[in-house]
PDB file of N, CA and C in Angstrom:
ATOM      1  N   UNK A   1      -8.731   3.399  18.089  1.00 41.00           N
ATOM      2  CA  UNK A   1      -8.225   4.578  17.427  1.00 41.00           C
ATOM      3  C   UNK A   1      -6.727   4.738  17.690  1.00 41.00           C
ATOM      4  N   UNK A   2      -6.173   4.990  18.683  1.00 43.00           N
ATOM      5  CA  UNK A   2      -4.709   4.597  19.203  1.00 43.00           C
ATOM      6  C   UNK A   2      -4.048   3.981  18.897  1.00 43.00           C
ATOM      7  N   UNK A   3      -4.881   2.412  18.181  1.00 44.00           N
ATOM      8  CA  UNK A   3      -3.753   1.153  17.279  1.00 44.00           C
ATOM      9  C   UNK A   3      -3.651   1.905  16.248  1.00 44.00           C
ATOM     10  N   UNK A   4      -4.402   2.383  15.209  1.00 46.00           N
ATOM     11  CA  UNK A   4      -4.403   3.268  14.044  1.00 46.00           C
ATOM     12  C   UNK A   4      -3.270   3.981  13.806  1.00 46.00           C
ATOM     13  N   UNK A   5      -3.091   4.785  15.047  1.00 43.00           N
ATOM     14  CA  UNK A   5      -2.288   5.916  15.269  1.00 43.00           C
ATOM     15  C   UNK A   5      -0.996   5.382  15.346  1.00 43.00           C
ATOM     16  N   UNK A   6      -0.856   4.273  16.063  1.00 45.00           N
ATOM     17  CA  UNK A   6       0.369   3.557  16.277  1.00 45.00           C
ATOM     18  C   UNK A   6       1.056   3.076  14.953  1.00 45.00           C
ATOM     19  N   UNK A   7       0.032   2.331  14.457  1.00 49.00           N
ATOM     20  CA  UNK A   7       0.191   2.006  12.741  1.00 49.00           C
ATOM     21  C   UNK A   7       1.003   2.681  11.907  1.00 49.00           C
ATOM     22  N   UNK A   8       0.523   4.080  11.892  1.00 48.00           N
ATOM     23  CA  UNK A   8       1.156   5.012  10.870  1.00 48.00           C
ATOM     24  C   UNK A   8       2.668   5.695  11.229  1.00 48.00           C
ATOM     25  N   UNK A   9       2.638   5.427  12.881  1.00 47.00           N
ATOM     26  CA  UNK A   9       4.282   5.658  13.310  1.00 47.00           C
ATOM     27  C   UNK A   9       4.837   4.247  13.047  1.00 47.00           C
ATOM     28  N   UNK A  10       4.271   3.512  13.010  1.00 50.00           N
ATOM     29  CA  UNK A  10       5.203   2.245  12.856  1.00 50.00           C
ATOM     30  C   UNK A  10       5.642   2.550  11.280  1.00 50.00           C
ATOM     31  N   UNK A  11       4.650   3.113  10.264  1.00 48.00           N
ATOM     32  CA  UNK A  11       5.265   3.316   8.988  1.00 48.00           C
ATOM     33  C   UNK A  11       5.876   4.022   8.379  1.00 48.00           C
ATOM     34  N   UNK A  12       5.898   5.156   9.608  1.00 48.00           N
ATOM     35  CA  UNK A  12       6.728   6.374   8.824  1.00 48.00           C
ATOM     36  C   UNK A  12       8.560   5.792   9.175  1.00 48.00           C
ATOM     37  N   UNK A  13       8.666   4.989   9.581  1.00 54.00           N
ATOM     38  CA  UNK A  13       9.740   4.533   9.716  1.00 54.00           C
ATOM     39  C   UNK A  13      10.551   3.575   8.983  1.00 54.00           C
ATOM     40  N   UNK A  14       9.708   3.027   8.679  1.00 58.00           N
ATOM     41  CA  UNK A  14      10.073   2.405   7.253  1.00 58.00           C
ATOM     42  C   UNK A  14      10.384   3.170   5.981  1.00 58.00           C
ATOM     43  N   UNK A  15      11.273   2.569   5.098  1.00 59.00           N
ATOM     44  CA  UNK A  15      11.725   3.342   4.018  1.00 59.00           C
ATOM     45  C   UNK A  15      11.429   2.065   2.828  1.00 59.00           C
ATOM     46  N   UNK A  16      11.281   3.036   1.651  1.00 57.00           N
ATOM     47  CA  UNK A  16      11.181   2.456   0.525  1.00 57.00           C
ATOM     48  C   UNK A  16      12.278   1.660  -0.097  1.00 57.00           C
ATOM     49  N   UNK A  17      11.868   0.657  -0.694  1.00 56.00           N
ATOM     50  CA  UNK A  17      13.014   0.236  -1.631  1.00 56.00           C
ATOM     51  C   UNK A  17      13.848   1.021  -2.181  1.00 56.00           C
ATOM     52  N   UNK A  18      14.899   0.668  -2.453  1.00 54.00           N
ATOM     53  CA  UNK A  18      15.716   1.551  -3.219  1.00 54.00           C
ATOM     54  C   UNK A  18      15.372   1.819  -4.423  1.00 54.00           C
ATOM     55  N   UNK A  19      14.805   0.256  -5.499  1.00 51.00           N
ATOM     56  CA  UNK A  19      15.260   0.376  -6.720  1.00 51.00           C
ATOM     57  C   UNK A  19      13.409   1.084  -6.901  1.00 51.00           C
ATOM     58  N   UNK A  20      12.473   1.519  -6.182  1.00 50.00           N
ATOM     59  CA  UNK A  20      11.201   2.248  -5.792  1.00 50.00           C
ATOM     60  C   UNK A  20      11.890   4.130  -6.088  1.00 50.00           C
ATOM     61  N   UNK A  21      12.813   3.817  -5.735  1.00 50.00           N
ATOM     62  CA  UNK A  21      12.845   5.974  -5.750  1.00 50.00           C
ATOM     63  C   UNK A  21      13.523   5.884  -7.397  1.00 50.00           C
ATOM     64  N   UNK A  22      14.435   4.938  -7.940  1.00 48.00           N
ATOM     65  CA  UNK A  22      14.848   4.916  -9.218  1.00 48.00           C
ATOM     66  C   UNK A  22      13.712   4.912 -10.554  1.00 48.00           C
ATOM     67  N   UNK A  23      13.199   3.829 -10.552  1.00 48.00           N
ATOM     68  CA  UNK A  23      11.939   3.462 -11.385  1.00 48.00           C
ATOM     69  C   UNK A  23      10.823   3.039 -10.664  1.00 48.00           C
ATOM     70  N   UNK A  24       9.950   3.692 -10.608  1.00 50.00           N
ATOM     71  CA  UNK A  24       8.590   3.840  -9.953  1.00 50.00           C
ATOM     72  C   UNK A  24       8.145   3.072 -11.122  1.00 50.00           C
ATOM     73  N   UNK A  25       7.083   1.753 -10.901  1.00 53.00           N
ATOM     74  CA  UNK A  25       6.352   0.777 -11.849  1.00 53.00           C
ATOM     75  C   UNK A  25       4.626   1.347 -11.537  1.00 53.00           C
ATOM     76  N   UNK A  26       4.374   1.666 -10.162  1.00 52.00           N
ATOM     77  CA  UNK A  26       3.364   1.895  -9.414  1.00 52.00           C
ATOM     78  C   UNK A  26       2.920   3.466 -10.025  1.00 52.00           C
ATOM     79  N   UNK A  27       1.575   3.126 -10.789  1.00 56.00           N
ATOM     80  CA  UNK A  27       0.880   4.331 -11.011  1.00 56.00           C
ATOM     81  C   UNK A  27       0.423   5.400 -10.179  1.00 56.00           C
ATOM     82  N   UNK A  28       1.193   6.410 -10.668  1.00 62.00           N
ATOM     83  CA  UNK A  28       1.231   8.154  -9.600  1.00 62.00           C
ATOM     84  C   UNK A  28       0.268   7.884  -8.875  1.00 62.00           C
ATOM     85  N   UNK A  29      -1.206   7.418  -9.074  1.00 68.00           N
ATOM     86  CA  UNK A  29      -2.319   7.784  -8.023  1.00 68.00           C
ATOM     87  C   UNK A  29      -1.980   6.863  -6.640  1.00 68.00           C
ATOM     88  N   UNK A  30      -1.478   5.796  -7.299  1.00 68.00           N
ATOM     89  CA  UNK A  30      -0.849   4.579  -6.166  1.00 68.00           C
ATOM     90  C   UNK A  30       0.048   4.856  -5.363  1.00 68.00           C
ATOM     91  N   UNK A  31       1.020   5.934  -5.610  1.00 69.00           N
ATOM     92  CA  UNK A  31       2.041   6.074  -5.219  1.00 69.00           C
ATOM     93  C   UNK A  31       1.874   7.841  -4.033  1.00 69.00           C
ATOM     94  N   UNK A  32       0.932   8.671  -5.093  1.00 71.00           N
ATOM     95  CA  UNK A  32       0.499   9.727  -4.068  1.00 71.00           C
ATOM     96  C   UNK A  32      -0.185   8.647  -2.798  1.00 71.00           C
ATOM     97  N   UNK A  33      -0.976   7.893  -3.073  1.00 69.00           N
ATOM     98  CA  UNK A  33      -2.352   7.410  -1.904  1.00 69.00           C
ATOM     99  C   UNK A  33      -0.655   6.982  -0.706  1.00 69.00           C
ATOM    100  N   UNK A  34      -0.090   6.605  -1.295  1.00 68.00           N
ATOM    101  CA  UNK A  34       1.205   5.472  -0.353  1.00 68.00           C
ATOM    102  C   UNK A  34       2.036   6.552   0.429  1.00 68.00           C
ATOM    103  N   UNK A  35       2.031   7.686  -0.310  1.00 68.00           N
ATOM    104  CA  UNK A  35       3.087   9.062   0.565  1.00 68.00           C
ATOM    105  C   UNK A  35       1.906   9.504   1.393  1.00 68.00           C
ATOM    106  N   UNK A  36       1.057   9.775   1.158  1.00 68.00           N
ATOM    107  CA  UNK A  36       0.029  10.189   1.911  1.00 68.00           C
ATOM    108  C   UNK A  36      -0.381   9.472   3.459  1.00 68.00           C
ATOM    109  N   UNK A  37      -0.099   8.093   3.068  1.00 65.00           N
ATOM    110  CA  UNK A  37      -0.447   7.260   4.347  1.00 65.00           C
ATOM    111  C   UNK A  37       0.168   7.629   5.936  1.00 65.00           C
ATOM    112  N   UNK A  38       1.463   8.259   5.393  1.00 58.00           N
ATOM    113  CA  UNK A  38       1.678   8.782   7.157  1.00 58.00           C
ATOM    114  C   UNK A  38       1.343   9.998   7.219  1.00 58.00           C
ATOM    115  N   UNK A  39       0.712  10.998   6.473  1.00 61.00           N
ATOM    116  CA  UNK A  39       0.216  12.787   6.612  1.00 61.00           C
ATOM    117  C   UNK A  39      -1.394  12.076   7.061  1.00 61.00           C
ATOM    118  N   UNK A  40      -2.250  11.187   7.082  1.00 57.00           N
ATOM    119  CA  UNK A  40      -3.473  11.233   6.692  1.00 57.00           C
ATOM    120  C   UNK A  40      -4.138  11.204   8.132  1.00 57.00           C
ATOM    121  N   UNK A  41      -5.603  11.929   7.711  1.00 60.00           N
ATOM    122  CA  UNK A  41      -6.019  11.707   9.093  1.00 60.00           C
ATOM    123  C   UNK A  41      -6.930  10.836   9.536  1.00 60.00           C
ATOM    124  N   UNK A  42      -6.795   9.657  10.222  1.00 62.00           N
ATOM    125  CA  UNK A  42      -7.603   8.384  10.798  1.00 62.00           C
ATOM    126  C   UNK A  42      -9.361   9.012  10.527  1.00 62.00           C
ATOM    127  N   UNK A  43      -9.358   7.521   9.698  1.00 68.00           N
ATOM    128  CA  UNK A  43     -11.222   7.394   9.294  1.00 68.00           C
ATOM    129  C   UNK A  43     -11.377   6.105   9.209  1.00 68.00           C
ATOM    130  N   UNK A  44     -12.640   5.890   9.112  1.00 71.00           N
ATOM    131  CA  UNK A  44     -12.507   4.385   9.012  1.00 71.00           C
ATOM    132  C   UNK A  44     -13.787   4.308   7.858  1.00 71.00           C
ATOM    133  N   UNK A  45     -13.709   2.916   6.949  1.00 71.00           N
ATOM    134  CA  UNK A  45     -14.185   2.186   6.033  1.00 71.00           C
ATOM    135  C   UNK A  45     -14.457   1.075   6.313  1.00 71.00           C
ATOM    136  N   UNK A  46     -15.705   1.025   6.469  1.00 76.00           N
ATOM    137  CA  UNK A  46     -16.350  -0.420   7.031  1.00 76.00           C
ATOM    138  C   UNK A  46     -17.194  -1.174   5.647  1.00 76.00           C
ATOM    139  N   UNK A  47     -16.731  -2.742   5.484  1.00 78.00           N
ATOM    140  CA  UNK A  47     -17.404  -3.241   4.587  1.00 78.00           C
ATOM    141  C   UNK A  47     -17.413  -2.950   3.219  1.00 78.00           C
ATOM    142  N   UNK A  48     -16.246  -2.870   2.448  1.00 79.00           N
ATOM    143  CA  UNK A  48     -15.791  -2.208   1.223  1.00 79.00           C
ATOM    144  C   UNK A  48     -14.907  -3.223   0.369  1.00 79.00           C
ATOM    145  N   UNK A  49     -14.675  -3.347  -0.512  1.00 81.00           N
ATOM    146  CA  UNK A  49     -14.375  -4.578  -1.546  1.00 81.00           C
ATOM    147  C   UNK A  49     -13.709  -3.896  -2.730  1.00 81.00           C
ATOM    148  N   UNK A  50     -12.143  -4.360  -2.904  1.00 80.00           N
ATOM    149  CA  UNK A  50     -11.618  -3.252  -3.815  1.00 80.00           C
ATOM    150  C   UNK A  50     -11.106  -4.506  -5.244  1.00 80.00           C
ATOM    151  N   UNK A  51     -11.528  -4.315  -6.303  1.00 81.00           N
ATOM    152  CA  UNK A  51     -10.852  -5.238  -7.155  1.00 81.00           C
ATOM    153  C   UNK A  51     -10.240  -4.312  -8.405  1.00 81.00           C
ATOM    154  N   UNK A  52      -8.996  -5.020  -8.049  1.00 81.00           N
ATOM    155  CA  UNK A  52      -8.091  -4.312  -8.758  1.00 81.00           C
ATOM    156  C   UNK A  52      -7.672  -5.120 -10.113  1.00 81.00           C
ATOM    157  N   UNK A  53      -8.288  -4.638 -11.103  1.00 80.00           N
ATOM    158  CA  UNK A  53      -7.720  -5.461 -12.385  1.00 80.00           C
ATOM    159  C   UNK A  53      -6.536  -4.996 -13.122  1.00 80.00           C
ATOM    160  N   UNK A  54      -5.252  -5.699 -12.893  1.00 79.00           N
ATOM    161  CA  UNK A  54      -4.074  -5.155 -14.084  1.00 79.00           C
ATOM    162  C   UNK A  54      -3.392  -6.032 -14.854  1.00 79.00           C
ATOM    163  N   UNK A  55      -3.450  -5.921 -15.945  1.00 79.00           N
ATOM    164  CA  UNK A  55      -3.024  -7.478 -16.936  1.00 79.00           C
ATOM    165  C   UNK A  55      -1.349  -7.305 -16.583  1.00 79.00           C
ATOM    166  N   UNK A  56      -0.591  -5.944 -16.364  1.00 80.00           N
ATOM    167  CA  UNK A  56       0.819  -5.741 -16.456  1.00 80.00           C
ATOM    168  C   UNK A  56       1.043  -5.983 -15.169  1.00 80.00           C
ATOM    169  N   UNK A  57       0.840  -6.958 -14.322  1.00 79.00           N
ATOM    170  CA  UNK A  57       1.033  -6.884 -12.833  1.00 79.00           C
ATOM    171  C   UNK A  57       2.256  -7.953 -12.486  1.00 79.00           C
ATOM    172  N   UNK A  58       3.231  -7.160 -12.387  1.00 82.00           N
ATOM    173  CA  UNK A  58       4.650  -8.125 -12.097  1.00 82.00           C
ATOM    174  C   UNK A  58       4.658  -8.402 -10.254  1.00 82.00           C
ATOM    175  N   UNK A  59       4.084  -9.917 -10.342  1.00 81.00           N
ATOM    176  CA  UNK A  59       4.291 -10.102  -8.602  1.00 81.00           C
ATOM    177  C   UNK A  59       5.216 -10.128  -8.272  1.00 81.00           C
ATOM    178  N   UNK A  60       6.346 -10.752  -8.468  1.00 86.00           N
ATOM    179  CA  UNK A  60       7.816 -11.033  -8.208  1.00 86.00           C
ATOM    180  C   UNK A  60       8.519  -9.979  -7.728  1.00 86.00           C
ATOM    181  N   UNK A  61       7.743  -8.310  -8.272  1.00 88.00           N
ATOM    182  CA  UNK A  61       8.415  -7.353  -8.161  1.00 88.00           C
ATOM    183  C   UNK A  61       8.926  -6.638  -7.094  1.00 88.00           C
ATOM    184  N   UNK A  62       9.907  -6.056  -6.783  1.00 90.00           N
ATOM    185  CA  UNK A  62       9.855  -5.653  -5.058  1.00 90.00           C
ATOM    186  C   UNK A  62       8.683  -4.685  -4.903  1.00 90.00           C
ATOM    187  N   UNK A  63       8.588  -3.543  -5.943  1.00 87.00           N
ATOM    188  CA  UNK A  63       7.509  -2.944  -5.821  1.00 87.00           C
ATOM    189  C   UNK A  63       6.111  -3.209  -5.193  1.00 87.00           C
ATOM    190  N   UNK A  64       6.010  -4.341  -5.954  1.00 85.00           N
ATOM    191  CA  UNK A  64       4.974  -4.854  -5.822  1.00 85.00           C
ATOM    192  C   UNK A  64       4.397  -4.970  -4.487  1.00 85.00           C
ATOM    193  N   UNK A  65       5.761  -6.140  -3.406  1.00 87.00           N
ATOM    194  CA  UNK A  65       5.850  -6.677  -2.834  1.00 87.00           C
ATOM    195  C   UNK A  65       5.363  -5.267  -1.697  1.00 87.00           C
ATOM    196  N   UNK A  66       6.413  -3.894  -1.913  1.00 89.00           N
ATOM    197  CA  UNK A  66       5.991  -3.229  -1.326  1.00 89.00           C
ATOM    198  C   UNK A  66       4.553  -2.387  -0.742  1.00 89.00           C
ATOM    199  N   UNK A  67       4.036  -2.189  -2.213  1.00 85.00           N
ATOM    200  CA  UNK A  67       3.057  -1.763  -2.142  1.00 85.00           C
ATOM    201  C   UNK A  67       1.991  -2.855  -1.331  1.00 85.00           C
ATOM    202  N   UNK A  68       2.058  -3.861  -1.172  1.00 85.00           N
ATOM    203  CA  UNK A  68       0.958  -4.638  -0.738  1.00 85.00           C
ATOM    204  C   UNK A  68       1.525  -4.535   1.091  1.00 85.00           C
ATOM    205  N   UNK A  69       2.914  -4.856   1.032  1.00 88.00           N
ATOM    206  CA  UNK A  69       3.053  -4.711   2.918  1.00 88.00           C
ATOM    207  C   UNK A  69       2.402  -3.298   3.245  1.00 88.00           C
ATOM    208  N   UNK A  70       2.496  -2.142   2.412  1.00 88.00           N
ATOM    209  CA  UNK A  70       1.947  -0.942   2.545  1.00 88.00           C
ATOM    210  C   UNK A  70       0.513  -1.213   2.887  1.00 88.00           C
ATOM    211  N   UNK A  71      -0.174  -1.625   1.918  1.00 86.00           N
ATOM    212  CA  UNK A  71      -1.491  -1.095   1.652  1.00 86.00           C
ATOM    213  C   UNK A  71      -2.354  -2.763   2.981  1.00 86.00           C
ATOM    214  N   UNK A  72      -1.581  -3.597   3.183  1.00 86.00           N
ATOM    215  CA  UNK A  72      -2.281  -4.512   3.913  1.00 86.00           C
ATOM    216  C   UNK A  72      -2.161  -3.849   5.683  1.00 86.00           C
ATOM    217  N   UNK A  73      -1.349  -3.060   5.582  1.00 84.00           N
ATOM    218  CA  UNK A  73      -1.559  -2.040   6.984  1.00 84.00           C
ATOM    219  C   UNK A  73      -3.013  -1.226   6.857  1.00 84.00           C
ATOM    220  N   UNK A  74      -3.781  -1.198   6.192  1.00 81.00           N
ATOM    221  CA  UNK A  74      -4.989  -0.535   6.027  1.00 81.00           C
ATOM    222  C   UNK A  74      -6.510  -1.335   5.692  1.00 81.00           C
ATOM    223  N   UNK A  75      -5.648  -2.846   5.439  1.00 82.00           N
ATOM    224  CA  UNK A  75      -6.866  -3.045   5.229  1.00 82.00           C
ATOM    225  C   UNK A  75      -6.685  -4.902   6.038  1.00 82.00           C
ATOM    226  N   UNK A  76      -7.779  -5.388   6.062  1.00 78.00           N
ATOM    227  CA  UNK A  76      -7.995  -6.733   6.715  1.00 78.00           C
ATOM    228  C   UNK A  76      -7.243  -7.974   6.173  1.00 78.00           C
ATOM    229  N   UNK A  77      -7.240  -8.013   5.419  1.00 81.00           N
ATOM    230  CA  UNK A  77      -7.106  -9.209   4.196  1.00 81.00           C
ATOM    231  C   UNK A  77      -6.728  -8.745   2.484  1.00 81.00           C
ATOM    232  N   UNK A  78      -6.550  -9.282   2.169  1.00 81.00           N
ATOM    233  CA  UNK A  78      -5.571  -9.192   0.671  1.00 81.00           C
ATOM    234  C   UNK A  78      -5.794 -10.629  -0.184  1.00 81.00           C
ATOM    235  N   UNK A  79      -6.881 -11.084  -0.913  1.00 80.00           N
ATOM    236  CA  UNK A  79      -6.623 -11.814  -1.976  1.00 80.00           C
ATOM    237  C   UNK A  79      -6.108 -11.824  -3.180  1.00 80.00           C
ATOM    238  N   UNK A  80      -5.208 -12.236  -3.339  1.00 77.00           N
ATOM    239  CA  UNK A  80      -4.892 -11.895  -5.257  1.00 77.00           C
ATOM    240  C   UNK A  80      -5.569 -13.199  -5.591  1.00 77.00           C
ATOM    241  N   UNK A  81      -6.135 -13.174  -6.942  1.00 76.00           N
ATOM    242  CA  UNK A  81      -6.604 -14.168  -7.871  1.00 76.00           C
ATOM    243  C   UNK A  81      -5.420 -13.903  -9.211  1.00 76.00           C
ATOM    244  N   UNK A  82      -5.437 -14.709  -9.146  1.00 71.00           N
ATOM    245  CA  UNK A  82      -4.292 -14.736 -10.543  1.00 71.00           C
ATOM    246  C   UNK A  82      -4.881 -16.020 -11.784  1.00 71.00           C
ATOM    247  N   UNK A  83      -5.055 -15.804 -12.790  1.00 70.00           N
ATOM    248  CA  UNK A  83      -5.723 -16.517 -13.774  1.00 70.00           C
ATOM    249  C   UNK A  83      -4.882 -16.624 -15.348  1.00 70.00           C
TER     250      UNK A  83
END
């Protein structure tokens, strides 16, 4: 529980991209869940499988790039399939 806790101070310290506060690519719900991550209060999710389908998905993007260093602080592993 304490690494958790540590986690979310390690992230409130981090800052967003710049060109992230200009043009947001990342859909509002994506982007509330991502501000939320340092207010939130520790729970845990055991055994859960998230597939995310988006045909407009620019990897290259910093956004992108961001949102995944974000969101891989929460979770185990991260596959993209790309087809």
């Amino acid at each position: 529980m304490a690494q958790a806790i540590n986690k979310g101070n390690q992230s409130a310290q981090r800052k967003p991209p710049a060109s992230l506060s200009r043009t947001m690519s990342i859909p509002a719900t994506s982007e509330n869940f991502l501000l939320r991550l340092d207010n939130r209060q520790i729970s845990t999710v055991e055994n859960s499988i998230l597939i995310w389908l988006d045909t407009y998905l620019d990897i290259v993007s910093e956004e992108f790039n961001y949102f995944i260093a974000r969101f891989q602080e929460l979770v185990h592993l991260i596959l993209p399939f790309f087809d």
